[in-house]
């Protein structure tokens, strides 16, 4: 993609998603996340009416009189966008590929955070972290994130979500608002998810295509695994083949929902031919 075409695409996404964030999501994002975080400020002597749960027992023991921890509301938050760039994201049977919808959702969230003067960072992952952009503020920073989402070419097509979560845990020392955008066709991340959710406010956004849910009866067709590149002939007229595929797919979806909900994280399902606007708004309103 040449520079002119890239800038045109970036601008098109900015116009669409910024309008959404300005008129719809900005206020919802603010009411959902602002003021939720409390950060330690200082200790002072206990006063009548203070919450005894805030007593700092170490300082109290040192001075032989009660001291309490004082917390203040965090005025500035950090949003981290974790985006799956593995091969399975390059799929779509309707008007858009999954990765195109992911880009729009990520841009909308980023502009919503910008309205509140928050920092935004980006992690692109496959079976490893392909790109890390540290959190910063401002429109030009968001535009850089959008450019990377449009044109980045990953080295690997495989998926390892647990590795990406470990990386996040290492680079983000303070609590962050984390949105993970993926189809979540992955394994073995439940335990890591639990650890990360204990520190950060995590939401998974599963972006999928309706044709992934079941194989239609098309006879014998050649299919390719986008992550491994393997080509195979599949007899889609076989009821057993279709049932087995359905079981495989539903197991992945169930694992995603179980991993996120049991770790206290949020979970959103967004099909590419559905309105992600309604899905995000509904989620913000429920949380807010």
Short mmCIF file of C-alpha atoms in Angstrom, two decimals:
data_model
loop_
_atom_site.label_atom_id
_atom_site.label_comp_id
_atom_site.label_asym_id
_atom_site.label_seq_id
_atom_site.Cartn_x
_atom_site.Cartn_y
_atom_site.Cartn_z
CA UNK A 1 0.00 0.00 0.00
CA UNK A 2 1.50 3.36 -1.01
CA UNK A 3 1.59 6.34 1.38
CA UNK A 4 -1.25 8.22 -0.33
CA UNK A 5 -3.60 5.24 -0.16
CA UNK A 6 -2.63 4.55 3.47
CA UNK A 7 -3.31 8.16 4.55
CA UNK A 8 -6.65 8.04 2.74
CA UNK A 9 -7.63 4.90 4.69
CA UNK A 10 -6.45 6.37 7.99
CA UNK A 11 -8.44 9.54 7.35
CA UNK A 12 -11.57 7.57 6.43
CA UNK A 13 -11.38 5.55 9.65
CA UNK A 14 -10.66 8.69 11.69
CA UNK A 15 -13.73 10.50 10.32
CA UNK A 16 -16.04 7.56 11.01
CA UNK A 17 -14.74 6.51 14.41
CA UNK A 18 -14.08 10.00 15.77
CA UNK A 19 -17.67 10.97 15.06
CA UNK A 20 -18.81 7.91 17.01
CA UNK A 21 -16.50 8.62 19.94
CA UNK A 22 -17.41 12.34 20.03
CA UNK A 23 -21.18 11.92 19.93
CA UNK A 24 -21.80 8.49 21.41
CA UNK A 25 -18.95 6.86 23.29
CA UNK A 26 -17.12 9.74 24.96
CA UNK A 27 -19.65 10.24 27.74
CA UNK A 28 -20.27 6.52 28.19
CA UNK A 29 -16.55 5.78 28.42
CA UNK A 30 -16.15 8.59 30.96
CA UNK A 31 -18.99 7.39 33.20
CA UNK A 32 -17.86 3.76 32.95
CA UNK A 33 -14.17 4.14 33.73
CA UNK A 34 -13.45 7.59 35.18
CA UNK A 35 -13.06 7.79 38.91
CA UNK A 36 -12.97 4.03 39.37
CA UNK A 37 -9.27 3.93 40.17
CA UNK A 38 -7.88 5.10 43.50
CA UNK A 39 -4.18 5.64 44.03
CA UNK A 40 -2.24 5.93 47.32
CA UNK A 41 -1.36 9.51 48.26
CA UNK A 42 -0.02 9.69 51.84
CA UNK A 43 -0.51 8.58 55.46
CA UNK A 44 -1.84 10.79 58.22
CA UNK A 45 -2.98 10.44 61.82
CA UNK A 46 -6.30 8.73 62.37
CA UNK A 47 -9.26 11.09 62.83
CA UNK A 48 -12.70 10.32 64.19
CA UNK A 49 -14.88 8.94 61.40
CA UNK A 50 -12.03 7.50 59.30
CA UNK A 51 -12.58 4.04 57.84
CA UNK A 52 -10.68 1.59 60.05
CA UNK A 53 -10.00 -0.53 56.95
CA UNK A 54 -7.57 2.18 55.79
CA UNK A 55 -5.37 1.94 58.87
CA UNK A 56 -1.70 1.43 57.95
CA UNK A 57 -0.65 -1.08 60.57
CA UNK A 58 3.08 -0.80 59.86
CA UNK A 59 3.15 2.97 60.42
CA UNK A 60 0.77 2.62 63.37
CA UNK A 61 3.14 0.16 65.05
CA UNK A 62 6.15 2.42 64.39
CA UNK A 63 4.62 5.54 65.97
CA UNK A 64 2.46 3.74 68.54
CA UNK A 65 -0.67 5.64 67.44
CA UNK A 66 -3.10 4.99 64.59
CA UNK A 67 -2.31 6.25 61.08
CA UNK A 68 -4.49 5.81 57.97
CA UNK A 69 -3.69 5.61 54.29
CA UNK A 70 -5.09 8.45 52.19
CA UNK A 71 -6.17 7.69 48.63
CA UNK A 72 -7.05 10.06 45.82
CA UNK A 73 -9.01 9.50 42.64
CA UNK A 74 -6.89 8.81 39.60
CA UNK A 75 -7.38 11.69 37.20
CA UNK A 76 -5.43 10.14 34.37
CA UNK A 77 -5.99 6.63 33.12
CA UNK A 78 -4.17 4.46 30.61
CA UNK A 79 -5.92 2.41 27.93
CA UNK A 80 -4.08 -0.53 26.40
CA UNK A 81 -5.36 -2.02 23.16
CA UNK A 82 -4.27 -5.64 22.65
CA UNK A 83 -4.98 -6.71 19.08
CA UNK A 84 -4.67 -10.19 17.60
CA UNK A 85 -2.89 -10.03 14.21
CA UNK A 86 -2.68 -13.80 13.61
CA UNK A 87 -3.78 -15.38 10.34
CA UNK A 88 -7.33 -16.16 11.44
CA UNK A 89 -8.15 -12.42 11.56
CA UNK A 90 -7.85 -12.27 7.75
CA UNK A 91 -11.25 -13.82 7.26
CA UNK A 92 -14.62 -12.46 6.21
CA UNK A 93 -17.56 -13.54 4.09
CA UNK A 94 -19.72 -10.43 4.35
CA UNK A 95 -18.66 -6.84 3.64
CA UNK A 96 -15.62 -6.68 5.92
CA UNK A 97 -12.78 -8.86 7.17
CA UNK A 98 -12.52 -9.37 10.90
CA UNK A 99 -9.32 -7.31 11.10
CA UNK A 100 -11.07 -4.33 9.45
CA UNK A 101 -13.83 -4.36 12.08
CA UNK A 102 -11.18 -4.73 14.81
CA UNK A 103 -9.42 -1.61 13.49
CA UNK A 104 -12.63 0.43 13.62
CA UNK A 105 -13.46 -0.70 17.16
CA UNK A 106 -9.91 -0.01 18.36
CA UNK A 107 -9.94 3.47 16.79
CA UNK A 108 -13.32 4.30 18.37
CA UNK A 109 -12.08 3.26 21.81
CA UNK A 110 -8.83 5.20 21.37
CA UNK A 111 -10.60 8.44 20.43
CA UNK A 112 -12.99 7.98 23.37
CA UNK A 113 -9.99 7.75 25.70
CA UNK A 114 -8.39 10.79 24.04
CA UNK A 115 -11.49 12.85 24.88
CA UNK A 116 -10.71 12.21 28.55
CA UNK A 117 -7.04 13.09 28.07
CA UNK A 118 -6.01 9.49 28.80
CA UNK A 119 -2.98 7.71 27.42
CA UNK A 120 -3.40 4.97 24.81
CA UNK A 121 -0.97 2.15 24.06
CA UNK A 122 -1.00 -0.75 21.60
CA UNK A 123 0.14 -4.37 21.65
CA UNK A 124 -0.10 -6.37 18.42
CA UNK A 125 0.30 -10.09 19.02
CA UNK A 126 0.36 -13.41 17.16
CA UNK A 127 2.14 -16.27 18.95
CA UNK A 128 4.51 -13.54 20.17
CA UNK A 129 4.33 -9.79 20.68
CA UNK A 130 4.81 -8.37 17.18
CA UNK A 131 4.67 -4.68 18.10
CA UNK A 132 4.47 -2.60 21.27
CA UNK A 133 3.65 1.11 21.22
CA UNK A 134 3.97 2.62 24.73
CA UNK A 135 1.01 4.67 26.01
CA UNK A 136 0.92 8.34 25.00
CA UNK A 137 -1.69 11.06 24.61
CA UNK A 138 -2.98 12.96 21.61
CA UNK A 139 -4.55 12.70 18.18
CA UNK A 140 -1.29 12.16 16.29
CA UNK A 141 -0.51 9.20 18.55
CA UNK A 142 -3.95 7.66 17.88
CA UNK A 143 -3.42 8.14 14.13
CA UNK A 144 -0.13 6.27 14.39
CA UNK A 145 -1.95 3.40 16.12
CA UNK A 146 -4.55 3.35 13.31
CA UNK A 147 -1.77 3.30 10.68
CA UNK A 148 -0.16 0.29 12.36
CA UNK A 149 -3.51 -1.52 12.57
CA UNK A 150 -4.05 -1.00 8.83
CA UNK A 151 -0.64 -1.79 7.37
CA UNK A 152 1.28 -3.90 9.91
CA UNK A 153 2.50 -7.25 8.54
CA UNK A 154 3.11 -9.79 11.31
CA UNK A 155 6.02 -12.22 11.18
CA UNK A 156 3.88 -15.11 12.42
CA UNK A 157 0.34 -16.25 11.63
CA UNK A 158 -0.03 -18.38 14.78
CA UNK A 159 -1.70 -17.36 18.07
CA UNK A 160 -0.49 -17.42 21.68
CA UNK A 161 -2.67 -15.13 23.76
CA UNK A 162 -1.02 -16.14 27.06
CA UNK A 163 2.35 -14.76 25.86
CA UNK A 164 0.74 -11.40 25.07
CA UNK A 165 -0.85 -11.28 28.53
CA UNK A 166 2.51 -12.00 30.20
CA UNK A 167 4.08 -9.18 28.20
CA UNK A 168 1.32 -6.79 29.30
CA UNK A 169 1.87 -7.76 32.94
CA UNK A 170 5.59 -7.00 32.62
CA UNK A 171 5.35 -3.61 30.88
CA UNK A 172 2.31 -2.15 32.66
CA UNK A 173 3.24 -1.53 36.28
CA UNK A 174 0.13 0.55 37.08
CA UNK A 175 -3.49 -0.44 36.60
CA UNK A 176 -4.74 0.03 33.02
CA UNK A 177 -8.00 -0.29 31.12
CA UNK A 178 -7.28 -3.17 28.72
CA UNK A 179 -9.33 -4.09 25.64
CA UNK A 180 -8.38 -7.35 23.92
CA UNK A 181 -9.64 -7.66 20.33
CA UNK A 182 -9.46 -11.15 18.87
CA UNK A 183 -11.50 -14.10 17.63
CA UNK A 184 -10.10 -16.02 20.63
CA UNK A 185 -9.41 -19.21 18.69
CA UNK A 186 -6.69 -19.95 21.22
CA UNK A 187 -5.85 -22.26 24.12
CA UNK A 188 -4.27 -22.29 27.58
CA UNK A 189 -4.65 -18.69 28.70
CA UNK A 190 -7.18 -19.03 31.55
CA UNK A 191 -4.65 -18.97 34.40
CA UNK A 192 -2.67 -16.04 32.96
CA UNK A 193 -5.95 -14.22 32.36
CA UNK A 194 -6.83 -14.60 36.05
CA UNK A 195 -3.51 -13.05 37.12
CA UNK A 196 -3.74 -10.11 34.71
CA UNK A 197 -7.38 -9.37 35.61
CA UNK A 198 -6.39 -9.13 39.25
CA UNK A 199 -4.34 -6.04 38.39
CA UNK A 200 -5.99 -4.51 35.31
CA UNK A 201 -9.53 -3.73 34.16
CA UNK A 202 -9.78 -6.17 31.22
CA UNK A 203 -12.47 -6.51 28.54
CA UNK A 204 -12.40 -9.08 25.73
CA UNK A 205 -14.05 -8.17 22.43
CA UNK A 206 -14.58 -11.30 20.33
CA UNK A 207 -14.91 -10.37 16.66
CA UNK A 208 -16.15 -13.21 14.48
CA UNK A 209 -17.85 -14.07 11.18
CA UNK A 210 -21.11 -16.04 11.02
CA UNK A 211 -19.51 -18.52 8.58
CA UNK A 212 -17.08 -19.54 11.31
CA UNK A 213 -19.89 -20.87 13.50
CA UNK A 214 -20.74 -23.77 11.21
CA UNK A 215 -19.61 -25.29 7.91
CA UNK A 216 -22.25 -25.11 5.16
CA UNK A 217 -22.97 -28.17 3.01
CA UNK A 218 -20.96 -27.40 -0.14
CA UNK A 219 -19.70 -30.86 -1.04
CA UNK A 220 -15.96 -31.56 -1.22
CA UNK A 221 -14.01 -28.27 -1.02
CA UNK A 222 -10.40 -27.29 -0.53
CA UNK A 223 -9.77 -25.30 2.64
CA UNK A 224 -6.70 -23.60 4.04
CA UNK A 225 -5.80 -23.02 7.67
CA UNK A 226 -4.86 -19.31 7.74
CA UNK A 227 -2.54 -19.81 10.70
CA UNK A 228 -0.61 -22.91 9.61
CA UNK A 229 -1.03 -22.55 5.83
CA UNK A 230 -2.12 -26.21 5.61
CA UNK A 231 -4.33 -27.10 2.63
CA UNK A 232 -6.87 -29.89 2.96
CA UNK A 233 -9.86 -31.38 1.14
CA UNK A 234 -12.95 -31.30 3.36
CA UNK A 235 -16.14 -33.23 2.66
CA UNK A 236 -18.64 -30.64 3.91
CA UNK A 237 -21.57 -32.86 2.87
CA UNK A 238 -20.62 -35.19 5.73
CA UNK A 239 -22.84 -34.57 8.74
CA UNK A 240 -20.13 -35.92 11.06
CA UNK A 241 -17.57 -33.43 9.71
CA UNK A 242 -19.97 -30.53 10.26
CA UNK A 243 -20.87 -31.70 13.78
CA UNK A 244 -17.22 -32.15 14.78
CA UNK A 245 -16.32 -28.71 13.49
CA UNK A 246 -19.26 -27.19 15.40
CA UNK A 247 -18.05 -28.86 18.61
CA UNK A 248 -14.50 -27.58 18.07
CA UNK A 249 -15.69 -24.00 17.47
CA UNK A 250 -18.14 -23.97 20.39
CA UNK A 251 -15.46 -25.28 22.74
CA UNK A 252 -13.19 -22.32 21.83
CA UNK A 253 -16.02 -19.83 22.41
CA UNK A 254 -16.99 -21.46 25.72
CA UNK A 255 -13.34 -21.39 26.87
CA UNK A 256 -13.13 -17.66 26.07
CA UNK A 257 -16.30 -16.80 27.97
CA UNK A 258 -15.38 -18.98 30.93
CA UNK A 259 -11.83 -17.57 31.10
CA UNK A 260 -12.97 -13.95 31.05
CA UNK A 261 -16.05 -14.12 33.27
CA UNK A 262 -14.46 -16.30 35.97
CA UNK A 263 -11.46 -13.95 36.19
CA UNK A 264 -13.75 -10.94 36.65
CA UNK A 265 -13.12 -9.50 33.19
CA UNK A 266 -15.75 -8.21 30.77
CA UNK A 267 -16.69 -10.03 27.56
CA UNK A 268 -18.34 -8.74 24.38
CA UNK A 269 -19.30 -10.76 21.28
CA UNK A 270 -19.38 -8.82 18.02
CA UNK A 271 -20.22 -10.44 14.67
CA UNK A 272 -18.80 -8.58 11.66
CA UNK A 273 -22.26 -8.07 10.11
CA UNK A 274 -23.68 -6.66 13.37
CA UNK A 275 -23.38 -3.14 14.81
CA UNK A 276 -20.38 -2.93 17.12
CA UNK A 277 -21.75 0.47 18.16
CA UNK A 278 -24.77 -1.15 19.84
CA UNK A 279 -22.59 -3.85 21.43
CA UNK A 280 -20.13 -1.37 22.94
CA UNK A 281 -22.85 1.04 24.10
CA UNK A 282 -24.78 -1.77 25.75
CA UNK A 283 -21.64 -2.93 27.54
CA UNK A 284 -20.75 0.57 28.76
CA UNK A 285 -24.27 1.18 30.01
CA UNK A 286 -24.38 -2.11 31.91
CA UNK A 287 -21.06 -1.34 33.56
CA UNK A 288 -21.75 2.33 34.15
#
